[in-house]
Amino acid sequence: MNFAPQVETAEISDSGLDGISGGLAADVFGGGHLQVASVDVCADVFAAASAEGVVAGVGVHAAAH
C-alpha cells in the first residue's frame, strides 16, 4: 500500500491572524558611532511595544586601536 501524507488547510482572517501572532506592534530604534583618534564608541538603543508589553534595550561598545 502507498500512504501519501494528508494536509488539511483552512483560511484565517487578518483579525484572526492578529490574535494569534500577538497583534500590532510599534518599535523605535537608533544608533550612533563616534571615532576620536584611536578610540571607537558605538551605541544602539531600541524599544518595542505590543499588546503583550514593552521591551527596551541599549547596547554600547568601545574599542581602542
mmCIF file of C-alpha atoms in Angstrom:
data_model
loop_
_atom_site.group_PDB
_atom_site.id
_atom_site.type_symbol
_atom_site.label_atom_id
_atom_site.label_comp_id
_atom_site.label_asym_id
_atom_site.label_seq_id
_atom_site.Cartn_x
_atom_site.Cartn_y
_atom_site.Cartn_z
ATOM 1 C CA MET A 1 0.000 0.000 0.000
ATOM 2 C CA ASN A 2 1.136 3.518 -0.748
ATOM 3 C CA PHE A 3 0.443 6.042 2.004
ATOM 4 C CA ALA A 4 0.534 9.682 0.899
ATOM 5 C CA PRO A 5 0.683 12.397 3.550
ATOM 6 C CA GLN A 6 -2.562 14.271 4.073
ATOM 7 C CA VAL A 7 -2.556 18.051 4.562
ATOM 8 C CA GLU A 8 -5.617 19.983 5.632
ATOM 9 C CA THR A 9 -5.763 23.741 5.085
ATOM 10 C CA ALA A 10 -8.041 26.426 6.457
ATOM 11 C CA GLU A 11 -8.481 30.116 5.769
ATOM 12 C CA ILE A 12 -7.970 32.679 8.518
ATOM 13 C CA SER A 13 -8.941 36.338 8.517
ATOM 14 C CA ASP A 14 -6.485 39.193 9.135
ATOM 15 C CA SER A 15 -8.069 39.922 12.512
ATOM 16 C CA GLY A 16 -7.814 36.253 13.452
ATOM 17 C CA LEU A 17 -4.155 36.231 12.469
ATOM 18 C CA ASP A 18 -3.511 39.328 14.612
ATOM 19 C CA GLY A 19 -4.917 37.457 17.596
ATOM 20 C CA ILE A 20 -2.575 34.519 17.032
ATOM 21 C CA SER A 21 0.598 36.440 16.201
ATOM 22 C CA GLY A 22 0.325 38.954 19.024
ATOM 23 C CA GLY A 23 -1.412 41.732 17.142
ATOM 24 C CA LEU A 24 0.075 45.011 16.107
ATOM 25 C CA ALA A 25 3.328 46.371 17.482
ATOM 26 C CA ALA A 26 5.367 49.563 17.265
ATOM 27 C CA ASP A 27 9.093 49.972 17.591
ATOM 28 C CA VAL A 28 11.728 52.682 17.711
ATOM 29 C CA PHE A 29 15.448 52.251 17.246
ATOM 30 C CA GLY A 30 18.550 54.321 16.679
ATOM 31 C CA GLY A 31 22.283 54.266 16.968
ATOM 32 C CA GLY A 32 25.419 56.283 16.732
ATOM 33 C CA HIS A 33 29.124 55.915 16.143
ATOM 34 C CA LEU A 34 31.889 58.200 17.420
ATOM 35 C CA GLN A 35 35.527 57.892 16.411
ATOM 36 C CA VAL A 36 38.115 60.059 18.154
ATOM 37 C CA ALA A 37 41.813 59.437 17.476
ATOM 38 C CA SER A 38 42.244 55.702 18.070
ATOM 39 C CA VAL A 39 39.013 55.069 20.029
ATOM 40 C CA ASP A 40 35.672 53.958 18.565
ATOM 41 C CA VAL A 41 32.439 54.161 20.560
ATOM 42 C CA CYS A 42 29.189 52.719 19.219
ATOM 43 C CA ALA A 43 25.773 52.830 20.885
ATOM 44 C CA ASP A 44 22.426 51.347 19.889
ATOM 45 C CA VAL A 45 19.040 51.820 21.531
ATOM 46 C CA PHE A 46 15.663 50.226 20.788
ATOM 47 C CA ALA A 47 12.173 49.982 22.199
ATOM 48 C CA ALA A 48 9.186 47.910 21.068
ATOM 49 C CA ALA A 49 5.604 47.940 22.326
ATOM 50 C CA SER A 50 2.839 45.422 21.672
ATOM 51 C CA ALA A 51 -0.260 44.111 23.364
ATOM 52 C CA GLU A 52 1.980 41.819 25.451
ATOM 53 C CA GLY A 53 4.107 44.653 26.870
ATOM 54 C CA VAL A 54 7.157 46.807 26.245
ATOM 55 C CA VAL A 55 10.734 45.738 25.556
ATOM 56 C CA ALA A 56 13.693 48.134 25.563
ATOM 57 C CA GLY A 57 17.429 47.788 25.371
ATOM 58 C CA VAL A 58 20.696 49.667 24.996
ATOM 59 C CA GLY A 59 23.999 48.387 23.701
ATOM 60 C CA VAL A 60 27.350 50.180 23.947
ATOM 61 C CA HIS A 61 30.660 49.071 22.522
ATOM 62 C CA ALA A 62 34.042 50.785 22.820
ATOM 63 C CA ALA A 63 37.285 49.771 21.155
ATOM 64 C CA ALA A 64 40.774 51.212 21.204
ATOM 65 C CA HIS A 65 43.163 50.501 18.364
#
